[in-house]
Amino acid sequence: MKETIYQTVCPGCGIGCGLYIRENGNGSVSIDFLKSSPVNLGKLCRFGMKLPYYYSRPASSKTEGVVSGAEEAVKAAASRLKNAGKIAMLSAGNTTCEEHIAFTRLAETLGTVVHTGIPVYQELPSECHPHLEGMPLAEIENAEKIVLFIDPYVQYPLLVRRLLVARRNGAHIISAGTKELHLAHENRDLSPEQYAELELDSNSVIIADVHPHTESCHTKQLLNLALETGARIHFMKPFINSEGANRLARDKAGMMGISHIMDEIEKGDIKTLFLLDSDPLEMMPDSDRTANALNKLDNLIVISSRDSPITEIANVVIATEPLYRKRGTFINAEGKLRENSGQEVAGIDAMSLLSRELGSEGFEYRQMHGYLHERMIETLANENRKPEYGIMQCAPVQHNGACILKYLFNPFMWANQPDDNDFVLLNMNMVRSLKLRKGGMVRLDSEKGSMKMRYRVERVPDGMILTARKLQVATGTNTTVKVEGC
Amino acid sequence: MVGIGDKLLGYATNPDVRNRGASGGLVTAVLAAALEKGMVEGVVVLKRIDEYEAIPVITDDVQEVLASGGSMHAVPVNLTKHAVGRKIAMPGKPCDVRGVIEQAKRNGVDLENTYIVGLNCGGSMHPVVTREMLIRMYEIDPEDVVGEEIEKGKLIFKTKDGEEKAISIDELEEAGYGRRENCRYCTIKIPTNADLACGNWGVIGELAGSATFCEVMNEKGKRLLDNAIEAGFIEVQPADEKSIAIRNKVNSAMLKLGDEWKGRLLTEIHDQERLTYYIEQFADCIDCGACREVCPVCTCGEDSKCTMFHSLADNYKMSMYHMVRLLHLSDSCIGCGQCSDICPVDIPVTTIFRRFADPAQKKRDYSPGMDLQRPPFLELMLK
Ligand SMILES: Cc1cc2nc3c(=O)[nH]c(=O)nc-3n(C[C@H](O)[C@H](O)[C@H](O)COP(=O)(O)OP(=O)(O)OC[C@H]3O[C@@H](n4cnc5c(N)ncnc54)[C@H](O)[C@@H]3O)c2cc1C
Ligand code: SF4
């Protein structure tokens, strides 16, 4: 009857909801609600509620595709890395700060940097970088006006309650995203030239996000809006420790976006990819194209706490303990440091051994945590900074012509997770013009193929089809499609 | 030997357990003795993390049970689901007990194998709201709190420097603090549905604060107490008339207050407004399904009616999930508040469900979770 309880943080999105994971005597896990967590009061979204499934597939170490011991996998990784040419290292923020720091140590030994996969850091002037940090979520509740460039219901569900509190406190909420939101007073489809109509001022908050597929032009336009109006800007981040990983990066401008990395792999410029709890097959919109690109690598080395599509095809997998058991900390989207109660350090130990195998010094958890504390003052200072950047010019990518299938990007994208969001959103005009039957299907044709999907009617712009999960026919976050009723 | 219906004052014989206990450690000692003597295989205890946080775990370690005493008013858990499929003893507020009985009606719990030591309950508080209340209303640093109690309608907090500050519960609740909304209109304050009903109401004189008032509700309760006395874990004495009268008086006053809150919050929804009310209330639902997951009376499992008829792809103005649940729970909702607590968008789910269920339950003079005598009015009772 012995149960083990871990106090941890949801590995879903950057909000960092506190919860308990209960390991039952028979090895299964269940969740319990950490009601004293100030971030979420014990509340969880659909993803958090499904964590037992997420945690049901622990990773196994593999050497050359065959299950092996972790030490053997570390040695195989070392031998591949020693002989590798240009190495790209990616840690998107799905693990603890301490593991991320250890990975950065390995990058130093290997003479490279750790990328977090978010392209805007490379594409925006460095004086903008501090303004990409999140602000305390509680402050959203006191804003007078809030403009949303995200869909909180789908992308960051635990933001909804903050917005509802703000609304009850008198905030005027405008949705400037692609979909009509129930909690908004106004739902507006605005072009950047019309942003002045929002009439923002210093009591306003702009909420957007930066993720692996954010178009930097959009981010620039929002930073311009904040600069011109004095409004505060809050950027959500997709993964549990995206904020931590990005704040800890020393050379943000040198960090590549994940699409850029994949392009270089496709071109054959990068031959070795070394990943820490980051799966491009899950993160990239087109899994097939990504799988083809990864096939071109000489070395695919993965450190992972869970089984995912990338661990199936990697040359070497170094398995670590599940996230909830790790000793370590996370920095959530508002800059709050959250700590696991778990005490396991297999991930750090494996990286330390790898460091020694590569001819450098080993390290311990304590040192990684100590480094975090040294950087803490810098990393956690997220007060309302005065902008030091100027107005930026940019030309948005035009999507002309046919219908656009658009990813309503959410951190989970439901890769490998059971969920019943297997439908697309389209508007009534499209339903009428295609004569779609209620309860019927819509056919989507792209250059990659064809598929039928159920649909739901929403107020989205004409010609737009939204999806909250990855679809086979998608070639990017925006895919030109032909649609037919069926 | 004690008898069914006895009203006793008692305490743990182990001084540590007695001191750590909320009012005498009797509950802890009874649970520990049941485990020690093999009446059960495990005990549900609250593993304390700090003043505002604890997590229920099942243990088969008597020492862990003995170390678990004390009442945590800012830990609004429901313990029902821990009894499912197990042979255990557990403490239980009235809503925990009601959950177990509803489970038993649906064969989720075998009551013969489940011993419940009931705790009187004037209400519980949400931990984060409690912290905020301490700062705003009491001007106390939540980390300085070492204990709290309710006396004469006031909530008193004690700090580590020995200070005490009291504010009336009415004042706190008018300001949006104090007990959770559902606790205010909860109608069971003494868990007469448990095997034993324990509390501090009626403990007066020199025993005040160091003894527990305990009523033996049934044969299992008698077994629990006899076992603990025989094992030398507790001592008991009959409660006198004055103690009994005080307990009854406080209970009546609390029930009257509960009825007043009920009148304020569970008002009738008129036919013309009904549909708009439900559509509006659930409009921000993000379909997490947590309200079903935490519901202590739900035995449906994966393929439940509420999820089977519901699809995210639907364009209904109100989801089938909530419609089915409203109906399905109308004969079993016990108003424990778990669904409101965990709703990620702060929908007052419990109050919405109680407003739906209350008239139906009242019409049939049916109170779920109180006994196995009457089957749920929408279902068969499985035996
Ligand atoms: C939320 C709450 C409100 C209460 N309100 C009243 C009241 O108004 N009037 C009254 O007479 N008595 C009330 N009680 C009961 C009282 O506080 C004592 O628990 C009771 O007198 C038994 O004392 P004891 O020393 O024998 O219990 P102990 O030996 O201290 O054992 C207490 C048991 O309660 C369990 N427990 C603690 N907190 C909770 C919780 N939040 N939920 C479920 N189980 C819990 C512990 O795990 C332990 O098993 C309340 C208890 C709780 C938990
Ligand atoms: S619902 Fe009733 S029994 Fe449950 S915690 Fe609240 S007051 Fe106590």
GROMACS .gro file of N, CA and C in nm, chain A residues 201-330:
model
  390
  201ASP      N    1  -0.259   5.246  -2.347
  201ASP     CA    2  -0.173   5.337  -2.273
  201ASP      C    3  -0.096   5.258  -2.167
  202SER      N    4  -0.037   5.330  -2.073
  202SER     CA    5   0.053   5.262  -1.979
  202SER      C    6  -0.023   5.171  -1.881
  203ASN      N    7  -0.154   5.179  -1.876
  203ASN     CA    8  -0.230   5.086  -1.791
  203ASN      C    9  -0.279   4.964  -1.870
  204SER      N   10  -0.230   4.954  -1.992
  204SER     CA   11  -0.273   4.842  -2.076
  204SER      C   12  -0.168   4.732  -2.076
  205VAL      N   13  -0.213   4.612  -2.105
  205VAL     CA   14  -0.120   4.499  -2.118
  205VAL      C   15  -0.148   4.428  -2.251
  206ILE      N   16  -0.039   4.404  -2.322
  206ILE     CA   17  -0.049   4.327  -2.447
  206ILE      C   18  -0.002   4.186  -2.413
  207ILE      N   19  -0.082   4.087  -2.450
  207ILE     CA   20  -0.039   3.949  -2.423
  207ILE      C   21  -0.022   3.874  -2.555
  208ALA      N   22   0.099   3.825  -2.574
  208ALA     CA   23   0.131   3.748  -2.696
  208ALA      C   24   0.219   3.632  -2.654
  209ASP      N   25   0.275   3.562  -2.748
  209ASP     CA   26   0.371   3.458  -2.710
  209ASP      C   27   0.485   3.450  -2.809
  210VAL      N   28   0.596   3.394  -2.763
  210VAL     CA   29   0.704   3.360  -2.856
  210VAL      C   30   0.727   3.210  -2.844
  211HIS      N   31   0.726   3.143  -2.957
  211HIS     CA   32   0.741   2.998  -2.958
  211HIS      C   33   0.826   2.959  -3.079
  212PRO      N   34   0.850   2.833  -3.101
  212PRO     CA   35   0.944   2.794  -3.209
  212PRO      C   36   0.900   2.837  -3.348
  213HIS      N   37   0.774   2.875  -3.364
  213HIS     CA   38   0.730   2.913  -3.499
  213HIS      C   39   0.675   3.055  -3.505
  214THR      N   40   0.712   3.137  -3.409
  214THR     CA   41   0.668   3.276  -3.411
  214THR      C   42   0.736   3.350  -3.526
  215GLU      N   43   0.656   3.428  -3.600
  215GLU     CA   44   0.718   3.510  -3.705
  215GLU      C   45   0.773   3.635  -3.638
  216SER      N   46   0.901   3.661  -3.659
  216SER     CA   47   0.964   3.771  -3.585
  216SER      C   48   0.902   3.905  -3.623
  217CYS      N   49   0.849   3.916  -3.744
  217CYS     CA   50   0.787   4.042  -3.785
  217CYS      C   51   0.670   4.076  -3.693
  218HIS      N   52   0.591   3.973  -3.660
  218HIS     CA   53   0.477   3.993  -3.570
  218HIS      C   54   0.526   4.042  -3.434
  219THR      N   55   0.633   3.979  -3.384
  219THR     CA   56   0.686   4.020  -3.253
  219THR      C   57   0.735   4.165  -3.260
  220LYS      N   58   0.800   4.199  -3.370
  220LYS     CA   59   0.848   4.338  -3.384
  220LYS      C   60   0.731   4.436  -3.381
  221GLN      N   61   0.624   4.400  -3.454
  221GLN     CA   62   0.507   4.491  -3.457
  221GLN      C   63   0.449   4.511  -3.317
  222LEU      N   64   0.449   4.405  -3.237
  222LEU     CA   65   0.394   4.417  -3.102
  222LEU      C   66   0.487   4.498  -3.012
  223LEU      N   67   0.617   4.478  -3.029
  223LEU     CA   68   0.711   4.558  -2.950
  223LEU      C   69   0.699   4.706  -2.990
  224ASN      N   70   0.679   4.731  -3.118
  224ASN     CA   71   0.657   4.869  -3.163
  224ASN      C   72   0.533   4.928  -3.095
  225LEU      N   73   0.427   4.847  -3.092
  225LEU     CA   74   0.302   4.893  -3.031
  225LEU      C   75   0.324   4.928  -2.883
  226ALA      N   76   0.399   4.843  -2.813
  226ALA     CA   77   0.428   4.870  -2.671
  226ALA      C   78   0.508   4.998  -2.657
  227LEU      N   79   0.604   5.016  -2.747
  227LEU     CA   80   0.691   5.135  -2.740
  227LEU      C   81   0.609   5.262  -2.764
  228GLU      N   82   0.523   5.256  -2.862
  228GLU     CA   83   0.448   5.376  -2.900
  228GLU      C   84   0.341   5.414  -2.798
  229THR      N   85   0.286   5.315  -2.728
  229THR     CA   86   0.173   5.343  -2.639
  229THR      C   87   0.211   5.342  -2.490
  230GLY      N   88   0.327   5.284  -2.459
  230GLY     CA   89   0.365   5.271  -2.318
  230GLY      C   90   0.301   5.151  -2.251
  231ALA      N   91   0.228   5.069  -2.329
  231ALA     CA   92   0.164   4.950  -2.270
  231ALA      C   93   0.270   4.848  -2.230
  232ARG      N   94   0.236   4.768  -2.126
  232ARG     CA   95   0.326   4.658  -2.090
  232ARG      C   96   0.301   4.543  -2.185
  233ILE      N   97   0.404   4.464  -2.204
  233ILE     CA   98   0.387   4.351  -2.293
  233ILE      C   99   0.429   4.223  -2.222
  234HIS      N  100   0.345   4.124  -2.232
  234HIS     CA  101   0.375   3.995  -2.166
  234HIS      C  102   0.380   3.887  -2.272
  235PHE      N  103   0.496   3.824  -2.282
  235PHE     CA  104   0.510   3.713  -2.376
  235PHE      C  105   0.502   3.580  -2.303
  236MET      N  106   0.403   3.500  -2.340
  236MET     CA  107   0.397   3.362  -2.289
  236MET      C  108   0.503   3.280  -2.360
  237LYS      N  109   0.544   3.172  -2.294
  237LYS     CA  110   0.641   3.081  -2.356
  237LYS      C  111   0.580   2.941  -2.355
  238PRO      N  112   0.618   2.860  -2.455
  238PRO     CA  113   0.545   2.734  -2.471
  238PRO      C  114   0.578   2.624  -2.371
  239PHE      N  115   0.703   2.606  -2.333
  239PHE     CA  116   0.736   2.487  -2.254
  239PHE      C  117   0.762   2.523  -2.109
  240ILE      N  118   0.757   2.421  -2.026
  240ILE     CA  119   0.765   2.443  -1.882
  240ILE      C  120   0.883   2.532  -1.843
  241ASN      N  121   0.997   2.509  -1.905
  241ASN     CA  122   1.114   2.588  -1.865
  241ASN      C  123   1.170   2.670  -1.981
  242SER      N  124   1.084   2.707  -2.079
  242SER     CA  125   1.131   2.792  -2.189
  242SER      C  126   1.188   2.921  -2.133
  243GLU      N  127   1.116   2.976  -2.036
  243GLU     CA  128   1.159   3.104  -1.980
  243GLU      C  129   1.297   3.087  -1.916
  244GLY      N  130   1.313   2.979  -1.840
  244GLY     CA  131   1.441   2.953  -1.774
  244GLY      C  132   1.551   2.934  -1.876
  245ALA      N  133   1.525   2.849  -1.977
  245ALA     CA  134   1.628   2.820  -2.077
  245ALA      C  135   1.669   2.949  -2.149
  246ASN      N  136   1.572   3.032  -2.182
  246ASN     CA  137   1.605   3.154  -2.255
  246ASN      C  138   1.672   3.259  -2.167
  247ARG      N  139   1.628   3.268  -2.041
  247ARG     CA  140   1.693   3.364  -1.952
  247ARG      C  141   1.836   3.322  -1.921
  248LEU      N  142   1.860   3.191  -1.917
  248LEU     CA  143   1.993   3.143  -1.883
  248LEU      C  144   2.091   3.154  -2.001
  249ALA      N  145   2.039   3.170  -2.121
  249ALA     CA  146   2.129   3.174  -2.238
  249ALA      C  147   2.217   3.298  -2.232
  250ARG      N  148   2.346   3.280  -2.253
  250ARG     CA  149   2.437   3.395  -2.251
  250ARG      C  150   2.435   3.466  -2.387
  251ASP      N  151   2.436   3.385  -2.492
  251ASP     CA  152   2.444   3.442  -2.626
  251ASP      C  153   2.312   3.420  -2.698
  252LYS      N  154   2.214   3.505  -2.662
  252LYS     CA  155   2.080   3.483  -2.719
  252LYS      C  156   2.082   3.503  -2.870
  253ALA      N  157   2.159   3.604  -2.915
  253ALA     CA  158   2.160   3.634  -3.058
  253ALA      C  159   2.217   3.518  -3.139
  254GLY      N  160   2.298   3.435  -3.073
  254GLY     CA  161   2.358   3.322  -3.145
  254GLY      C  162   2.267   3.199  -3.150
  255MET      N  163   2.149   3.210  -3.090
  255MET     CA  164   2.062   3.092  -3.083
  255MET      C  165   1.975   3.082  -3.208
  256MET      N  166   1.972   2.963  -3.265
  256MET     CA  167   1.892   2.944  -3.386
  256MET      C  168   1.753   2.894  -3.352
  257GLY      N  169   1.658   2.931  -3.437
  257GLY     CA  170   1.524   2.874  -3.426
  257GLY      C  171   1.526   2.731  -3.475
  258ILE      N  172   1.428   2.656  -3.435
  258ILE     CA  173   1.430   2.514  -3.472
  258ILE      C  174   1.416   2.494  -3.624
  259SER      N  175   1.340   2.580  -3.690
  259SER     CA  176   1.324   2.564  -3.836
  259SER      C  177   1.457   2.589  -3.905
  260HIS      N  178   1.532   2.687  -3.854
  260HIS     CA  179   1.663   2.719  -3.909
  260HIS      C  180   1.756   2.597  -3.895
  261ILE      N  181   1.752   2.536  -3.777
  261ILE     CA  182   1.836   2.416  -3.754
  261ILE      C  183   1.796   2.307  -3.854
  262MET      N  184   1.665   2.288  -3.869
  262MET     CA  185   1.620   2.181  -3.958
  262MET      C  186   1.658   2.212  -4.103
  263ASP      N  187   1.654   2.340  -4.141
  263ASP     CA  188   1.697   2.377  -4.277
  263ASP      C  189   1.842   2.341  -4.299
  264GLU      N  190   1.925   2.371  -4.199
  264GLU     CA  191   2.069   2.342  -4.212
  264GLU      C  192   2.094   2.192  -4.217
  265ILE      N  193   2.013   2.118  -4.145
  265ILE     CA  194   2.027   1.971  -4.150
  265ILE      C  195   1.987   1.923  -4.290
  266GLU      N  196   1.878   1.981  -4.341
  266GLU     CA  197   1.832   1.942  -4.475
  266GLU      C  198   1.938   1.971  -4.580
  267LYS      N  199   2.007   2.085  -4.562
  267LYS     CA  200   2.111   2.124  -4.659
  267LYS      C  201   2.238   2.042  -4.641
  268GLY      N  202   2.247   1.971  -4.530
  268GLY     CA  203   2.367   1.890  -4.502
  268GLY      C  204   2.475   1.969  -4.429
  269ASP      N  205   2.442   2.091  -4.384
  269ASP     CA  206   2.543   2.171  -4.313
  269ASP      C  207   2.561   2.126  -4.169
  270ILE      N  208   2.456   2.072  -4.111
  270ILE     CA  209   2.468   2.018  -3.974
  270ILE      C  210   2.456   1.867  -3.985
  271LYS      N  211   2.553   1.798  -3.930
  271LYS     CA  212   2.553   1.652  -3.941
  271LYS      C  213   2.531   1.583  -3.806
  272THR      N  214   2.541   1.664  -3.698
  272THR     CA  215   2.521   1.605  -3.566
  272THR      C  216   2.420   1.689  -3.489
  273LEU      N  217   2.316   1.622  -3.440
  273LEU     CA  218   2.215   1.692  -3.360
  273LEU      C  219   2.213   1.627  -3.222
  274PHE      N  220   2.225   1.713  -3.121
  274PHE     CA  221   2.235   1.664  -2.983
  274PHE      C  222   2.119   1.732  -2.907
  275LEU      N  223   2.027   1.652  -2.857
  275LEU     CA  224   1.903   1.708  -2.801
  275LEU      C  225   1.889   1.678  -2.652
  276LEU      N  226   1.840   1.777  -2.579
  276LEU     CA  227   1.805   1.754  -2.438
  276LEU      C  228   1.653   1.772  -2.424
  277ASP      N  229   1.584   1.664  -2.402
  277ASP     CA  230   1.438   1.668  -2.385
  277ASP      C  231   1.370   1.763  -2.484
  278SER      N  232   1.403   1.750  -2.609
  278SER     CA  233   1.341   1.831  -2.714
  278SER      C  234   1.325   1.743  -2.836
  279ASP      N  235   1.203   1.732  -2.885
  279ASP     CA  236   1.177   1.640  -2.996
  279ASP      C  237   1.130   1.717  -3.119
  280PRO      N  238   1.219   1.734  -3.219
  280PRO     CA  239   1.178   1.809  -3.340
  280PRO      C  240   1.060   1.742  -3.411
  281LEU      N  241   1.047   1.611  -3.398
  281LEU     CA  242   0.933   1.545  -3.464
  281LEU      C  243   0.802   1.590  -3.401
  282GLU      N  244   0.806   1.626  -3.276
  282GLU     CA  245   0.686   1.680  -3.211
  282GLU      C  246   0.674   1.830  -3.235
  283MET      N  247   0.789   1.899  -3.236
  283MET     CA  248   0.784   2.045  -3.240
  283MET      C  249   0.764   2.102  -3.380
  284MET      N  250   0.809   2.029  -3.483
  284MET     CA  251   0.798   2.082  -3.619
  284MET      C  252   0.658   2.053  -3.675
  285PRO      N  253   0.604   2.146  -3.754
  285PRO     CA  254   0.467   2.128  -3.804
  285PRO      C  255   0.453   2.010  -3.900
  286ASP      N  256   0.560   1.980  -3.973
  286ASP     CA  257   0.550   1.873  -4.073
  286ASP      C  258   0.644   1.760  -4.029
  287SER      N  259   0.586   1.659  -3.964
  287SER     CA  260   0.668   1.551  -3.907
  287SER      C  261   0.739   1.470  -4.016
  288ASP      N  262   0.672   1.450  -4.130
  288ASP     CA  263   0.734   1.367  -4.235
  288ASP      C  264   0.860   1.432  -4.290
  289ARG      N  265   0.848   1.561  -4.319
  289ARG     CA  266   0.964   1.631  -4.374
  289ARG      C  267   1.077   1.633  -4.270
  290THR      N  268   1.039   1.650  -4.145
  290THR     CA  269   1.140   1.653  -4.038
  290THR      C  270   1.210   1.518  -4.029
  291ALA      N  271   1.131   1.410  -4.038
  291ALA     CA  272   1.191   1.276  -4.029
  291ALA      C  273   1.289   1.255  -4.145
  292ASN      N  274   1.252   1.303  -4.266
  292ASN     CA  275   1.343   1.289  -4.381
  292ASN      C  276   1.472   1.366  -4.358
  293ALA      N  277   1.457   1.486  -4.302
  293ALA     CA  278   1.578   1.567  -4.276
  293ALA      C  279   1.667   1.497  -4.173
  294LEU      N  280   1.605   1.446  -4.067
  294LEU     CA  281   1.685   1.384  -3.959
  294LEU      C  282   1.760   1.259  -4.011
  295ASN      N  283   1.705   1.198  -4.113
  295ASN     CA  284   1.772   1.082  -4.174
  295ASN      C  285   1.907   1.117  -4.233
  296LYS      N  286   1.925   1.246  -4.265
  296LYS     CA  287   2.051   1.289  -4.327
  296LYS      C  288   2.163   1.307  -4.225
  297LEU      N  289   2.127   1.301  -4.098
  297LEU     CA  290   2.230   1.324  -3.994
  297LEU      C  291   2.325   1.206  -3.984
  298ASP      N  292   2.449   1.237  -3.945
  298ASP     CA  293   2.543   1.128  -3.911
  298ASP      C  294   2.519   1.084  -3.767
  299ASN      N  295   2.486   1.181  -3.683
  299ASN     CA  296   2.470   1.150  -3.540
  299ASN      C  297   2.344   1.217  -3.485
  300LEU      N  298   2.257   1.137  -3.432
  300LEU     CA  299   2.141   1.191  -3.362
  300LEU      C  300   2.148   1.137  -3.219
  301ILE      N  301   2.180   1.226  -3.128
  301ILE     CA  302   2.202   1.185  -2.988
  301ILE      C  303   2.098   1.255  -2.902
  302VAL      N  304   2.030   1.178  -2.821
  302VAL     CA  305   1.917   1.232  -2.746
  302VAL      C  306   1.931   1.201  -2.599
  303ILE      N  307   1.917   1.304  -2.517
  303ILE     CA  308   1.902   1.280  -2.372
  303ILE      C  309   1.754   1.304  -2.345
  304SER      N  310   1.686   1.206  -2.289
  304SER     CA  311   1.541   1.223  -2.276
  304SER      C  312   1.488   1.154  -2.152
  305SER      N  313   1.386   1.218  -2.095
  305SER     CA  314   1.323   1.159  -1.976
  305SER      C  315   1.199   1.080  -2.015
  306ARG      N  316   1.162   1.083  -2.141
  306ARG     CA  317   1.043   1.008  -2.182
  306ARG      C  318   1.061   0.957  -2.324
  307ASP      N  319   0.986   0.854  -2.353
  307ASP     CA  320   0.986   0.797  -2.485
  307ASP      C  321   0.906   0.889  -2.576
  308SER      N  322   0.959   0.925  -2.690
  308SER     CA  323   0.884   1.008  -2.784
  308SER      C  324   0.932   0.969  -2.924
  309PRO      N  325   0.872   1.019  -3.031
  309PRO     CA  326   0.911   0.972  -3.164
  309PRO      C  327   1.062   0.980  -3.190
  310ILE      N  328   1.127   1.082  -3.134
  310ILE     CA  329   1.270   1.099  -3.163
  310ILE      C  330   1.354   0.988  -3.098
  311THR      N  331   1.310   0.935  -2.987
  311THR     CA  332   1.389   0.829  -2.921
  311THR      C  333   1.381   0.699  -3.001
  312GLU      N  334   1.281   0.690  -3.091
  312GLU     CA  335   1.269   0.570  -3.177
  312GLU      C  336   1.378   0.569  -3.283
  313ILE      N  337   1.418   0.689  -3.330
  313ILE     CA  338   1.509   0.691  -3.446
  313ILE      C  339   1.650   0.736  -3.410
  314ALA      N  340   1.674   0.772  -3.284
  314ALA     CA  341   1.807   0.824  -3.247
  314ALA      C  342   1.913   0.715  -3.251
  315ASN      N  343   2.038   0.755  -3.280
  315ASN     CA  344   2.149   0.660  -3.273
  315ASN      C  345   2.176   0.623  -3.128
  316VAL      N  346   2.170   0.726  -3.044
  316VAL     CA  347   2.197   0.702  -2.902
  316VAL      C  348   2.090   0.773  -2.819
  317VAL      N  349   2.034   0.702  -2.723
  317VAL     CA  350   1.941   0.766  -2.629
  317VAL      C  351   1.997   0.748  -2.489
  318ILE      N  352   2.014   0.860  -2.419
  318ILE     CA  353   2.055   0.853  -2.278
  318ILE      C  354   1.928   0.882  -2.197
  319ALA      N  355   1.878   0.778  -2.133
  319ALA     CA  356   1.750   0.794  -2.062
  319ALA      C  357   1.775   0.853  -1.923
  320THR      N  358   1.689   0.946  -1.886
  320THR     CA  359   1.697   1.002  -1.751
  320THR      C  360   1.564   0.976  -1.679
  321GLU      N  361   1.556   1.012  -1.552
  321GLU     CA  362   1.436   0.988  -1.474
  321GLU      C  363   1.321   1.077  -1.523
  322PRO      N  364   1.195   1.036  -1.498
  322PRO     CA  365   1.084   1.124  -1.538
  322PRO      C  366   1.097   1.262  -1.473
  323LEU      N  367   1.043   1.360  -1.541
  323LEU     CA  368   1.060   1.499  -1.497
  323LEU      C  369   1.020   1.520  -1.351
  324TYR      N  370   0.910   1.456  -1.309
  324TYR     CA  371   0.860   1.484  -1.173
  324TYR      C  372   0.953   1.431  -1.064
  325ARG      N  373   1.042   1.336  -1.102
  325ARG     CA  374   1.132   1.282  -0.999
  325ARG      C  375   1.264   1.357  -0.992
  326LYS      N  376   1.287   1.444  -1.089
  326LYS     CA  377   1.417   1.513  -1.095
  326LYS      C  378   1.433   1.611  -0.981
  327ARG      N  379   1.552   1.620  -0.932
  327ARG     CA  380   1.584   1.728  -0.840
  327ARG      C  381   1.610   1.850  -0.928
  328GLY      N  382   1.550   1.962  -0.895
  328GLY     CA  383   1.579   2.079  -0.977
  328GLY      C  384   1.467   2.182  -0.979
  329THR      N  385   1.493   2.285  -1.057
  329THR     CA  386   1.403   2.401  -1.060
  329THR      C  387   1.363   2.436  -1.202
  330PHE      N  388   1.259   2.515  -1.211
  330PHE     CA  389   1.208   2.564  -1.340
  330PHE      C  390   1.176   2.712  -1.322
   0.00000   0.00000   0.00000
